[in-house]
Short mmCIF file of C-alpha atoms in Angstrom, two decimals:
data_model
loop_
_atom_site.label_atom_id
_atom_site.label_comp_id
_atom_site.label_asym_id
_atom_site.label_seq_id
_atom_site.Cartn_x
_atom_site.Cartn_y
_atom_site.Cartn_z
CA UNK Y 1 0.00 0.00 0.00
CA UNK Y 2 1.39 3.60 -0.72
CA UNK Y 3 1.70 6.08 1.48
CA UNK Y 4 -1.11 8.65 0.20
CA UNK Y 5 -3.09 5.55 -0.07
CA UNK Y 6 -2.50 4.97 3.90
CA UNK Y 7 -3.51 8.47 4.57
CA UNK Y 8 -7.07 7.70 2.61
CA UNK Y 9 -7.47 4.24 3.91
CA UNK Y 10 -7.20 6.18 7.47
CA UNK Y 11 -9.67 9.20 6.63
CA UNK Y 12 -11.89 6.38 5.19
CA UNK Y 13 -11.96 4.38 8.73
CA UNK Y 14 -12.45 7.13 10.70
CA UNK Y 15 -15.10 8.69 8.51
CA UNK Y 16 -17.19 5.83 8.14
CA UNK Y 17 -17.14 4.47 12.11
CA UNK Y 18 -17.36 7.25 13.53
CA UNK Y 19 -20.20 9.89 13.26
CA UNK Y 20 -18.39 13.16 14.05
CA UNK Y 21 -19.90 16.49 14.73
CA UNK Y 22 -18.24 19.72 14.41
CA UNK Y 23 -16.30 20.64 16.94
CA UNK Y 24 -16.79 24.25 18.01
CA UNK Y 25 -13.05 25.92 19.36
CA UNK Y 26 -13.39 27.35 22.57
CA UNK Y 27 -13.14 31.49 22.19
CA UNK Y 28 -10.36 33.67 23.39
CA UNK Y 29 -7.33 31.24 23.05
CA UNK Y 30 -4.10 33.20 23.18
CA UNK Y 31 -1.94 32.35 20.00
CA UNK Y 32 1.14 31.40 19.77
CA UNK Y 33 3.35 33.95 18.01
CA UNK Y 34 6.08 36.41 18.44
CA UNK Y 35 4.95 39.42 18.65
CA UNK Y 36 4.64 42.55 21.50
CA UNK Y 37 0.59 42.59 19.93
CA UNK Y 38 -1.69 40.05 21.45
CA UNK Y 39 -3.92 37.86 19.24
CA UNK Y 40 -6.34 35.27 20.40
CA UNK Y 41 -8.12 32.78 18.47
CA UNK Y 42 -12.33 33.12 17.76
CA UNK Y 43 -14.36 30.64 15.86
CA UNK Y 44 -17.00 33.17 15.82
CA UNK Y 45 -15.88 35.29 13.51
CA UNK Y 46 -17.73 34.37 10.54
CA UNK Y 47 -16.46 32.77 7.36
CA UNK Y 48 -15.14 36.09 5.54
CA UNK Y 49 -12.92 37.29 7.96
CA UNK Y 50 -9.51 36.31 8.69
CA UNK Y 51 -9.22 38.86 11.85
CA UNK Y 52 -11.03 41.59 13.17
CA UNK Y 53 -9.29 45.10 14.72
CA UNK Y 54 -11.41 47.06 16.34
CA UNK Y 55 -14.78 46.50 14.55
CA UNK Y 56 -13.26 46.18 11.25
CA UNK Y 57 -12.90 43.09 9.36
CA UNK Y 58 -9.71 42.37 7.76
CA UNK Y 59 -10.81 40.09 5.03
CA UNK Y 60 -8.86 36.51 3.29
CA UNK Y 61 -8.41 38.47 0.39
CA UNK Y 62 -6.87 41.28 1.98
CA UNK Y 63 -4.55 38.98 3.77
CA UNK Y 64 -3.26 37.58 1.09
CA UNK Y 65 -2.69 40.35 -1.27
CA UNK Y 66 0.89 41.05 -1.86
CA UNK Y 67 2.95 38.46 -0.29
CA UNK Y 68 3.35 35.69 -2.51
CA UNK Y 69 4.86 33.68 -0.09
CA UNK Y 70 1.95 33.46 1.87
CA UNK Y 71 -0.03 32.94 -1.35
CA UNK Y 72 1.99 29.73 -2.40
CA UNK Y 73 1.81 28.06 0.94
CA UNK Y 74 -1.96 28.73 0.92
CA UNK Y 75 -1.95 27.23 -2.74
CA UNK Y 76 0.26 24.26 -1.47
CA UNK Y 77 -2.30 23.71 1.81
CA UNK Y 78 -5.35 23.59 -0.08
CA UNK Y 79 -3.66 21.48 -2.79
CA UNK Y 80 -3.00 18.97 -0.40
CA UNK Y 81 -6.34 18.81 1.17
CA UNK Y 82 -7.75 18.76 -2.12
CA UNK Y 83 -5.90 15.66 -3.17
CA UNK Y 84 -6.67 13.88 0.17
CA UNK Y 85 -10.72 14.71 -0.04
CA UNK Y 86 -10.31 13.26 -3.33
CA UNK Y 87 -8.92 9.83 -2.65
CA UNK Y 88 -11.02 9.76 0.59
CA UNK Y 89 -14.51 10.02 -1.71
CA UNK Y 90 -12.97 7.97 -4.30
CA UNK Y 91 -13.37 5.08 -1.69
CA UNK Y 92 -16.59 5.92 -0.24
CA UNK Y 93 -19.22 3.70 -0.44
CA UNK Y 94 -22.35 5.43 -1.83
CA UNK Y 95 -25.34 4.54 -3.18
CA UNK Y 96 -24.74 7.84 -5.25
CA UNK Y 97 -23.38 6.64 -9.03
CA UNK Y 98 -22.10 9.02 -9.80
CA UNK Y 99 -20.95 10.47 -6.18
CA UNK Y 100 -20.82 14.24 -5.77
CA UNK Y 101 -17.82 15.10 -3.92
CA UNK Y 102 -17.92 18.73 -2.68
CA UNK Y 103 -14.81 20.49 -1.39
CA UNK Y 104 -15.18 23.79 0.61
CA UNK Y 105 -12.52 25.88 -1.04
CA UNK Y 106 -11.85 27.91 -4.63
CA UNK Y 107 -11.38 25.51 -7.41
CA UNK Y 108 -7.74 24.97 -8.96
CA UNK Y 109 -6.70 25.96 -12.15
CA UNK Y 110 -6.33 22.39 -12.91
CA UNK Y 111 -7.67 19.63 -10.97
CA UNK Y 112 -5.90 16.94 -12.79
CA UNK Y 113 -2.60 18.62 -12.30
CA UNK Y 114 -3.17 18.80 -8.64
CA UNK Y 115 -4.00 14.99 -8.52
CA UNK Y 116 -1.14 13.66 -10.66
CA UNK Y 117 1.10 15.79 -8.55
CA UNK Y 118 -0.14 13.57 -4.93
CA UNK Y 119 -0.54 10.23 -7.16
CA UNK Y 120 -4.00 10.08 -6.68
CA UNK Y 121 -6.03 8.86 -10.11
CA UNK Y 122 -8.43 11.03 -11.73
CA UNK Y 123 -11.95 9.29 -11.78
CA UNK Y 124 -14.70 10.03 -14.27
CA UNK Y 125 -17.17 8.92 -12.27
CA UNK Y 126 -16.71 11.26 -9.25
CA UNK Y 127 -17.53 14.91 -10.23
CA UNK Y 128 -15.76 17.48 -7.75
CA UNK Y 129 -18.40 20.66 -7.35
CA UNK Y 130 -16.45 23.51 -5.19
CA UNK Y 131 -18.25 25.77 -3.02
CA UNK Y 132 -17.57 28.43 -0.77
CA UNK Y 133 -17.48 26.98 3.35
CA UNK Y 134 -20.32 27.32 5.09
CA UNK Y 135 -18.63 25.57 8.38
CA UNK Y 136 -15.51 26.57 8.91
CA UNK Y 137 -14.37 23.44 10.33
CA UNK Y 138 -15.25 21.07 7.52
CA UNK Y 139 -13.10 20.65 4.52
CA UNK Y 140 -15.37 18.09 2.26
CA UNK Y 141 -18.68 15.85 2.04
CA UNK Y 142 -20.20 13.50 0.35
CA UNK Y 143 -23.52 12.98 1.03
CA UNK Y 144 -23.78 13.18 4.43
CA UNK Y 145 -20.66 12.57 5.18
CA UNK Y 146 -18.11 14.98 6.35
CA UNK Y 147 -14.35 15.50 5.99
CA UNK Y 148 -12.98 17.95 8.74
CA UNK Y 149 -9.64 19.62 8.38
CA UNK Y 150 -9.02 18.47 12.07
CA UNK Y 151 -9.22 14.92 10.36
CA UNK Y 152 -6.99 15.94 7.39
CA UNK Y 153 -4.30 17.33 10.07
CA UNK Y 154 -4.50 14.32 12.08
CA UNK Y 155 -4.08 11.86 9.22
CA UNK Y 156 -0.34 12.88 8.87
CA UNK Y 157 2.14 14.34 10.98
CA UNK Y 158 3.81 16.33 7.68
CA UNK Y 159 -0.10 18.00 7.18
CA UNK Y 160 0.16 19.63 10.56
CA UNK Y 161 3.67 20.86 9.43
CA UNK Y 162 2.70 22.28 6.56
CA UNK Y 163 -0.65 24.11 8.33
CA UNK Y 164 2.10 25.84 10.92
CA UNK Y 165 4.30 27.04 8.41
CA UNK Y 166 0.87 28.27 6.84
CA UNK Y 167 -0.38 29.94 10.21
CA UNK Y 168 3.33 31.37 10.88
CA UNK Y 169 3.24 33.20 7.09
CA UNK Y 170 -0.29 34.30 8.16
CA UNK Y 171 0.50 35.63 11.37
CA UNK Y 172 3.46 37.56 9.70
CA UNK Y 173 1.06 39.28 7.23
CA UNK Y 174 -1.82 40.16 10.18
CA UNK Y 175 0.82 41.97 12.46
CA UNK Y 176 2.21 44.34 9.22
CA UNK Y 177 -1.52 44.76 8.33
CA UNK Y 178 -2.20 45.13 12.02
CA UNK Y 179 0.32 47.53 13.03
CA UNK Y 180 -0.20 49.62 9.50
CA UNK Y 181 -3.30 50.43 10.08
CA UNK Y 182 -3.34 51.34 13.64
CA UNK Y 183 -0.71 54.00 13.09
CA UNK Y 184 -2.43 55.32 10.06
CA UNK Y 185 -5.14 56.00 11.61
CA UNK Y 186 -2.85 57.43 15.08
CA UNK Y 187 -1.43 59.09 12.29
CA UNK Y 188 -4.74 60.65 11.07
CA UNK Y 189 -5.85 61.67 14.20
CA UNK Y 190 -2.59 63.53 14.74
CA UNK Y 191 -2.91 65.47 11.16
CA UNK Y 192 0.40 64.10 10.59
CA UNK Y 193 1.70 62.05 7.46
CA UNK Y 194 2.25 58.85 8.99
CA UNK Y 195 6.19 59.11 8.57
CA UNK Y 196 5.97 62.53 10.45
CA UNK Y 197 4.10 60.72 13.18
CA UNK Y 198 6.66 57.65 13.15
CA UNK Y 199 9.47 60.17 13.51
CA UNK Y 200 7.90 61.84 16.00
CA UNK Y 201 6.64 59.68 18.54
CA UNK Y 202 8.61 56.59 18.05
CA UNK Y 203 11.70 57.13 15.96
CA UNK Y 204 12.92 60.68 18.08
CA UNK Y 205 16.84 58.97 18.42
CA UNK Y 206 18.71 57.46 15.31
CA UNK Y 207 19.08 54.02 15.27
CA UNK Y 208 22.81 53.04 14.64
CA UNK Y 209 23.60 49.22 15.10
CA UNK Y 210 27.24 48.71 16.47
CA UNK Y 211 29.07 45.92 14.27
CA UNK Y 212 29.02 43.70 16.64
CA UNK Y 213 25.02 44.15 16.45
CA UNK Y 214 26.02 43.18 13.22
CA UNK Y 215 28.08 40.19 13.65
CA UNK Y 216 25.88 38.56 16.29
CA UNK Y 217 23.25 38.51 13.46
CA UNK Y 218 25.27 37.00 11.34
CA UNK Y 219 25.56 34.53 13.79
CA UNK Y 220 22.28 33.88 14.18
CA UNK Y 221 22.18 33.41 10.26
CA UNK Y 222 24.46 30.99 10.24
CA UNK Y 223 26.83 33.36 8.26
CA UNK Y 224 30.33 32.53 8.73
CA UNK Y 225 32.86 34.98 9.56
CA UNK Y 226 35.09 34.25 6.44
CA UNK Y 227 32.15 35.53 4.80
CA UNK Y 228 31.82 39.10 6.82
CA UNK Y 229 33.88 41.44 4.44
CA UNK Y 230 32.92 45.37 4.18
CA UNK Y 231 30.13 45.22 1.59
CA UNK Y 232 28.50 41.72 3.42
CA UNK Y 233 28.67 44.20 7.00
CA UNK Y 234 26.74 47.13 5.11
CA UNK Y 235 24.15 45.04 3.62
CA UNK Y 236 23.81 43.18 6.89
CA UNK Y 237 23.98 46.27 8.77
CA UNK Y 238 20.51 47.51 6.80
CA UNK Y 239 18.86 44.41 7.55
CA UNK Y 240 19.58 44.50 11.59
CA UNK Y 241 18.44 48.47 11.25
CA UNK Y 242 15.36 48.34 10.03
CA UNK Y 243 14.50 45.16 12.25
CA UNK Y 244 14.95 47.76 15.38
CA UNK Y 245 13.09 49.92 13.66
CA UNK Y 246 9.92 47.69 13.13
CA UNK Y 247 10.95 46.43 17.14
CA UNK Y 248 10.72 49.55 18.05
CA UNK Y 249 7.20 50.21 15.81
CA UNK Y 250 5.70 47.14 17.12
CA UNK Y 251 6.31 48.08 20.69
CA UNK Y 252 4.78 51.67 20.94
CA UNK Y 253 1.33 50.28 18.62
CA UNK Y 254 1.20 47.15 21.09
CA UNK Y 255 1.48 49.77 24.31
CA UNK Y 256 -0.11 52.75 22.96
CA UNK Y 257 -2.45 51.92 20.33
CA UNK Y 258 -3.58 48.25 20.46
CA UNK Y 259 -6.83 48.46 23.19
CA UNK Y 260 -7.20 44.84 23.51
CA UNK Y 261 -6.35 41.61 21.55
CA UNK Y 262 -6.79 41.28 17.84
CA UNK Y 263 -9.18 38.77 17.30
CA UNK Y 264 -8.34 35.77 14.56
CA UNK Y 265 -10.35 33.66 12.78
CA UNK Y 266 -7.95 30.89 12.14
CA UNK Y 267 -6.27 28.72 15.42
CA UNK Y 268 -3.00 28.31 16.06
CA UNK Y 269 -1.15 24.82 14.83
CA UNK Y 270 -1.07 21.84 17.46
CA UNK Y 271 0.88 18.94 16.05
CA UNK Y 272 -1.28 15.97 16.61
CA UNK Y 273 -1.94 12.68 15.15
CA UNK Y 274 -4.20 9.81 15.91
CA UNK Y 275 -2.09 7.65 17.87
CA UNK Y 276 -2.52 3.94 18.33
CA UNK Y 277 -5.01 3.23 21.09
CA UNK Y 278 -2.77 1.11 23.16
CA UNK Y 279 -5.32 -1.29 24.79
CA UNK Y 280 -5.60 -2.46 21.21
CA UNK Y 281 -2.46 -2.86 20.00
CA UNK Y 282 0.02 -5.78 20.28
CA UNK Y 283 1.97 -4.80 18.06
CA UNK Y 284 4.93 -2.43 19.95
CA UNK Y 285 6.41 -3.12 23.16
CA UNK Y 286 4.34 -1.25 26.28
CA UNK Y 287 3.41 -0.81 29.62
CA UNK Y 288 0.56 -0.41 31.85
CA UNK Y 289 -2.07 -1.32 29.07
CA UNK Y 290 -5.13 0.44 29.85
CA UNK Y 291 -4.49 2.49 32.82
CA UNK Y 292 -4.08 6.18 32.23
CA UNK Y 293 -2.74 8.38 29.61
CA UNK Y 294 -1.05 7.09 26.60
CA UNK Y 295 2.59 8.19 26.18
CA UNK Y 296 4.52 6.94 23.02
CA UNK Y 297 8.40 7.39 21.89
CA UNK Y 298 8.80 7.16 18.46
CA UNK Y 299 12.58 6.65 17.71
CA UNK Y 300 15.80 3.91 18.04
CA UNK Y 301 18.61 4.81 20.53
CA UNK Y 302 21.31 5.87 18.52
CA UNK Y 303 19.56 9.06 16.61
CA UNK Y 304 20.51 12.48 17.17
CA UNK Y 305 18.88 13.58 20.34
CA UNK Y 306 16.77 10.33 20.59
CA UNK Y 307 19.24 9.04 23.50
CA UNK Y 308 18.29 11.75 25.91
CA UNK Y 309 14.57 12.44 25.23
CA UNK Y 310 14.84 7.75 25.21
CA UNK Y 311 16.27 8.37 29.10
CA UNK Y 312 14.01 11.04 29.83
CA UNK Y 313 11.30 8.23 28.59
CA UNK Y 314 12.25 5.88 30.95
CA UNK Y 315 12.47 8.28 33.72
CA UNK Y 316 8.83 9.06 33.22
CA UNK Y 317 7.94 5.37 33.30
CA UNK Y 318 9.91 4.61 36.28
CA UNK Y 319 8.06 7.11 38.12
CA UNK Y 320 4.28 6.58 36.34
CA UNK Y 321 4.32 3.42 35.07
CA UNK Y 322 0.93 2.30 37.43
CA UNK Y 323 -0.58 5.12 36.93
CA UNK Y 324 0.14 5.20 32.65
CA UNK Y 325 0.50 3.63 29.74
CA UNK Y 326 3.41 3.57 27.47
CA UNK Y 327 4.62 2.50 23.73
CA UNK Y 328 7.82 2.23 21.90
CA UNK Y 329 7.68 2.44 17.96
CA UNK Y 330 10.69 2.05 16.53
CA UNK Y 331 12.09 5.31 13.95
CA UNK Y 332 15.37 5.17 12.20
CA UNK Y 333 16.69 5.38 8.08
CA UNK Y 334 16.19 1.93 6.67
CA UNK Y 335 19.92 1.88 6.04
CA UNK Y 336 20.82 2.69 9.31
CA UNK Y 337 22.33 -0.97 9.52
CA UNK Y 338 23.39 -0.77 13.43
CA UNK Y 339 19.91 0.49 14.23
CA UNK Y 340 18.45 -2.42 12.61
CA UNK Y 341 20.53 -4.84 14.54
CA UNK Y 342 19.25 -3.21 17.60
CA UNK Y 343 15.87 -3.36 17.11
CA UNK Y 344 15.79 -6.62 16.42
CA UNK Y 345 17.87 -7.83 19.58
CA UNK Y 346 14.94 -5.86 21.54
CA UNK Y 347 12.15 -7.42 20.39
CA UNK Y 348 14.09 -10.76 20.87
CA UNK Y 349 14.01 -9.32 24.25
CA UNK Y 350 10.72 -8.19 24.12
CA UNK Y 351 8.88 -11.47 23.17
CA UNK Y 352 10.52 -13.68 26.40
CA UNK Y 353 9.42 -10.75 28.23
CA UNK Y 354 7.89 -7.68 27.91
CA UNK Y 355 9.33 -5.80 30.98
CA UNK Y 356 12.87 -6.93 30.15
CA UNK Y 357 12.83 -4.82 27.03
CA UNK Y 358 12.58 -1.57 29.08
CA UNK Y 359 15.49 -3.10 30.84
CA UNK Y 360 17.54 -3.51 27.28
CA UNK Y 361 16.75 -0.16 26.36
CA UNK Y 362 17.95 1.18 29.68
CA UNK Y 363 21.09 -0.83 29.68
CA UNK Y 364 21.78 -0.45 26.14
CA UNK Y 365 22.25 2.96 26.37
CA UNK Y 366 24.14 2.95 29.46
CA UNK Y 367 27.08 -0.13 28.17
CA UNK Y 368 30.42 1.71 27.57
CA UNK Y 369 31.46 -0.76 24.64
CA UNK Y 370 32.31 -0.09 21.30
CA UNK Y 371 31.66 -3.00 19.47
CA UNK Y 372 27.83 -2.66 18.92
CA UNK Y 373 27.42 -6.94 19.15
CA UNK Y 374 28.95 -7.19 21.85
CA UNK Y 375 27.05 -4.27 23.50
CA UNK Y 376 24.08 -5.91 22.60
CA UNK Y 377 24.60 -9.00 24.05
CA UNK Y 378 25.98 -7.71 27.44
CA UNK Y 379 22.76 -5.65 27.49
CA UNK Y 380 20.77 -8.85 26.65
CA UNK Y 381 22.33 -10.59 29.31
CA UNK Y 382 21.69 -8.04 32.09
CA UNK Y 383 18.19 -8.20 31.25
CA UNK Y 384 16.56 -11.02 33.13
CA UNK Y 385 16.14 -13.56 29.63
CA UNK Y 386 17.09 -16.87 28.62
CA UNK Y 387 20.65 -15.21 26.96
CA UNK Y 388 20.61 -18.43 24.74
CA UNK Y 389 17.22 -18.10 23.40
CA UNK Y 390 17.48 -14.79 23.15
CA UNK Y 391 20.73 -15.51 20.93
CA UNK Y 392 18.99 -18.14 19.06
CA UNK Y 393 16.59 -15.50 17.88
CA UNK Y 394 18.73 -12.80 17.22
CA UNK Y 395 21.28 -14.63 14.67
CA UNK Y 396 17.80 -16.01 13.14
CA UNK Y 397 16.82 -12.36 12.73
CA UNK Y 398 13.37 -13.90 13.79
CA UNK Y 399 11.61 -10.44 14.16
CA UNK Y 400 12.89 -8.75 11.28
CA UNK Y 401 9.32 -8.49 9.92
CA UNK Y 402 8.16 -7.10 13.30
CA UNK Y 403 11.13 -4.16 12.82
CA UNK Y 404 9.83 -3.77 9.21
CA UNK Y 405 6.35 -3.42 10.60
CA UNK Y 406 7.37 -0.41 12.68
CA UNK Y 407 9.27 1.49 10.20
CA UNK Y 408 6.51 1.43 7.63
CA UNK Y 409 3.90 2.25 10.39
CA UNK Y 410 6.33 5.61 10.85
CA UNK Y 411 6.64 6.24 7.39
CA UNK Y 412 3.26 6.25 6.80
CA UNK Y 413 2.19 8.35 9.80
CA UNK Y 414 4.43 10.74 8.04
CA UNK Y 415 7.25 10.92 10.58
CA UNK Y 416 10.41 12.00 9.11
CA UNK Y 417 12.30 13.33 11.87
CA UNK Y 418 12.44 11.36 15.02
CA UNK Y 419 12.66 11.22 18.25
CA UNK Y 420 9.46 12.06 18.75
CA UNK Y 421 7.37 11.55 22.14
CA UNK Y 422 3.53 12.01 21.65
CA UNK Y 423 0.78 12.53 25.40
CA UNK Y 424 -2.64 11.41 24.22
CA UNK Y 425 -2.07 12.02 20.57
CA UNK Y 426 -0.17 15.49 21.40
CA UNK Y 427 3.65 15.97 19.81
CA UNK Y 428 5.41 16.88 22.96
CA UNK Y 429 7.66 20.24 22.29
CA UNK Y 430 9.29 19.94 26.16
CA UNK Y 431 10.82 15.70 25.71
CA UNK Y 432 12.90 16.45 29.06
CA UNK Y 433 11.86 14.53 31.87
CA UNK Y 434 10.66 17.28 33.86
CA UNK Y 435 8.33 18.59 30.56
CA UNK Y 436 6.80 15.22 29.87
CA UNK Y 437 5.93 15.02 33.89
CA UNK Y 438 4.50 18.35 33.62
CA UNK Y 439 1.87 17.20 30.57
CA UNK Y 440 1.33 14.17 32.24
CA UNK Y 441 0.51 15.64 35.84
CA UNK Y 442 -1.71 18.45 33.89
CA UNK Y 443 -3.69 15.89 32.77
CA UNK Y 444 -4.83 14.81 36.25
CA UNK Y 445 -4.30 11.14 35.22
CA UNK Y 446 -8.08 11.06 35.05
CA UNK Y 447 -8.02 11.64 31.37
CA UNK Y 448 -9.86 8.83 29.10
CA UNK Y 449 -8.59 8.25 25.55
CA UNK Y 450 -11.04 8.60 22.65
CA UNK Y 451 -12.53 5.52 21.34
CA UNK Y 452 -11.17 4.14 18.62
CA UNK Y 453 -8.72 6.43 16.75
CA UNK Y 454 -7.40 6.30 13.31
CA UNK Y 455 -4.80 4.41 13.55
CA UNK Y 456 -6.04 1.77 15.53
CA UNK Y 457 -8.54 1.35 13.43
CA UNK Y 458 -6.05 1.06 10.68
CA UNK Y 459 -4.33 -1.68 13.17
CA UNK Y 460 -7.74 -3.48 12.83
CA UNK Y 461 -8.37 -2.85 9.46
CA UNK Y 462 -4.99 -4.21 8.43
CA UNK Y 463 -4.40 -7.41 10.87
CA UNK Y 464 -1.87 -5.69 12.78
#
């Protein structure tokens, strides 16, 4: 199966078990950005407006107007989606020949193009009619059945990526719109040109960056120093100017002219994916099945970063592990040879006994041996199995299958870029111990996982 089929296998499950209403987002949820001007999240905005300041809408179409690179990521989003409703209708079952599929957004200039582009087939039978949203939350339906973008997020770790990248380029555009109309006006109500009013309120002392301003920017650009000669220090030296400048803009509108928070129509990004419900699933190593919250690595031990947040893993479950549950999906590059080999040792360890392979992990990472074999079996040993059973099966490679079943699970949940540790379907930013014992304690322990997600559905679907 290929991997955009995976993703419309998964929407297909979760559409067709499930009946799912729209969920309305809470009001007044501070977002997420960088920026002296508050903005807060309000589903009640109404389907024209991408933000309101101060009564006034600021429309999609004024939003997007002149930056392109907002326009192509918006073009790139919706392409995606597009493609994904597609294939998700194409495998509908309806009664209606031929189905209607009808996708909430501004047709493309080519629909074909779009498809051929995600490797989905173009099907004469299914006729695509695009209308304008009358739910915000819902990207497609057929029928009566409904496609939400929360679903379209969820399908695919890399769709969440793309839709923060999207709401960062957004965001960018709202505070220049924001902050350009707010002194305009200031500027208008002063009967001053709005340059006069700049220089006179907020601009009274030159700004002149010192070069080490200058170099420390560099730095932060990852420009080398070889390259820092006189003309590279001007040109640089611009840049870091006017960015005081609009630091120093941003500041005065945020304290002087901003009278509460803008108000935006879209939420901020929350990297989520339908994780596998545990209490269902056999097929990676865990603990505590069916008590708790669900808390899942996704990595090997030998990736960059994976051995700490791995540690910080274990930490958690040596302090929660009756009170939660916890998975371990192997992550790692197909050609990562060494990985491999450990992987398989653990679930040698893993099928004499489950708790031993937390005990592997633990001492894998803590052997000081070179010689990864012979690290592996010292590990092995220390673990409380039969050593010659678990040899037996490791020179057999008998659960070479099981790695492979990981690694496509991964690859088709769209993780590129392990470790990753995901709370109750939640990508964890924080992987220390102390951040992942945080999430878990805000939780209460009290919290109940969903019925039935995606993926384990897949799991079902799929005989895993």
């Amino acid at each position: 199966m290929s991997f955009f089929s995976f993703i419309i296998v998964s929407l297909l499950i979760v559409t067709g078990c499930t009946k799912k209403s729209t969920e309305k987002a809470s009001q007044d949820q501070t977002l997420n950005y960088k920026s002296k001007i508050s903005y807060v999240y309000d589903s009640q905005l109404g389907l024209d407006a991408a933000a309101m300041l101060e009564g006034e809408v600021i429309s999609w179409s004024q939003l997007l107007s002149q930056d392109v690179a907002l326009q192509e990521l918006q073009t790139s989003y919706q392409n995606k989606a597009l493609a994904t409703a597609y294939g998700w209708a194409a495998q509908l079952d309806s009664s209606q020949e031929p189905k209607t599929l009808v996708v909430f957004m501004e047709a493309p200039e080519d629909l074909k193009e779009v498809l051929a582009k995600a490797d989905v087939n173009f099907m004469k039978d299914l006729t695509v009619d695009f209308q304008q949203p009358t739910e915000a939350s819902v990207l497609a339906q057929v029928g009566d059945k409904k496609l939400l973008w929360m679903d379209f997020h969820r399908s695919n770790i890399q769709h969440a990526q793309l839709y923060e990248r999207l709401f960062q380029q957004r965001m960018q555009r709202l505070n220049g719109v924001v902050i350009r109309r707010l002194l305009l006006q200031a500027s208008k109500n002063a009967d001053l040109a709005m340059e006069a009013f700049v220089k006179k309120n907020i601009m009274s002392e030159p700004i002149d960056p010192t070069e080490q301003d200058v170099r420390d920017f560099a730095q932060q650009k990852g420009i080398s120093e070889s390259d820092l000669d006189e003309n590279m220090i001007e040109r640089l030296k611009a840049i870091v100017k006017q960015n005081h400048r609009d630091a120093k803009i941003e500041n005065y509108v945020a304290k002087e002219l901003v009278k509460k928070p803008i108000r935006v129509a879209f939420p901020g990004p929350k990297v989520s994916v339908e994780a596998p419900r545990l209490s269902e699933n056999d097929q990676f190593p865990q603990w505590g099945k069916g008590q708790g919250p669900e808390l899942i690595f996704v990595g090997d031990w030998s990736c960059e970063n994976c051995g700490s947040t791995l540690t910080s893993f274990l930490e958690v479950k040596n302090s929660f592990g009756e009170k939660i549950q916890g998975a371990f999906i192997y992550s790692f590059p197909d050609r990562d040879r060494e990985a491999r080999m450990a992987a398989e040792a653990a679930m040698c360890v893993e099928a004499q006994n489950g708790e031993s392979f937390w005990t592997f992990l633990q001492k894998l990472g803590d052997v000081k041996e070179e010689n990864l074999e012979e690290k592996i079996n010292i590990a092995a040993q220390g673990s409380g199995v039969d050593y010659e059973v678990f040899r037996d099966c490791f020179l057999k490679r008998e659960h070479e299958e099981t790695v492979n079943g990981h690694l496509v699970y991964v690859q088709n949940l769209g993780v590129t870029s392990p470790p990753l540790v995901i709370l109750q379907g939640n990508v964890l930013e924080d992987t220390t111990t102390a951040g992942i014992k945080k999430q878990i304690n805000d939780l209460g322990y009290s919290v109940k996982s969903s019925k039935g997600g995606i993926l384990a559905r897949i799991k079902a679907f799929f005989g895993f």
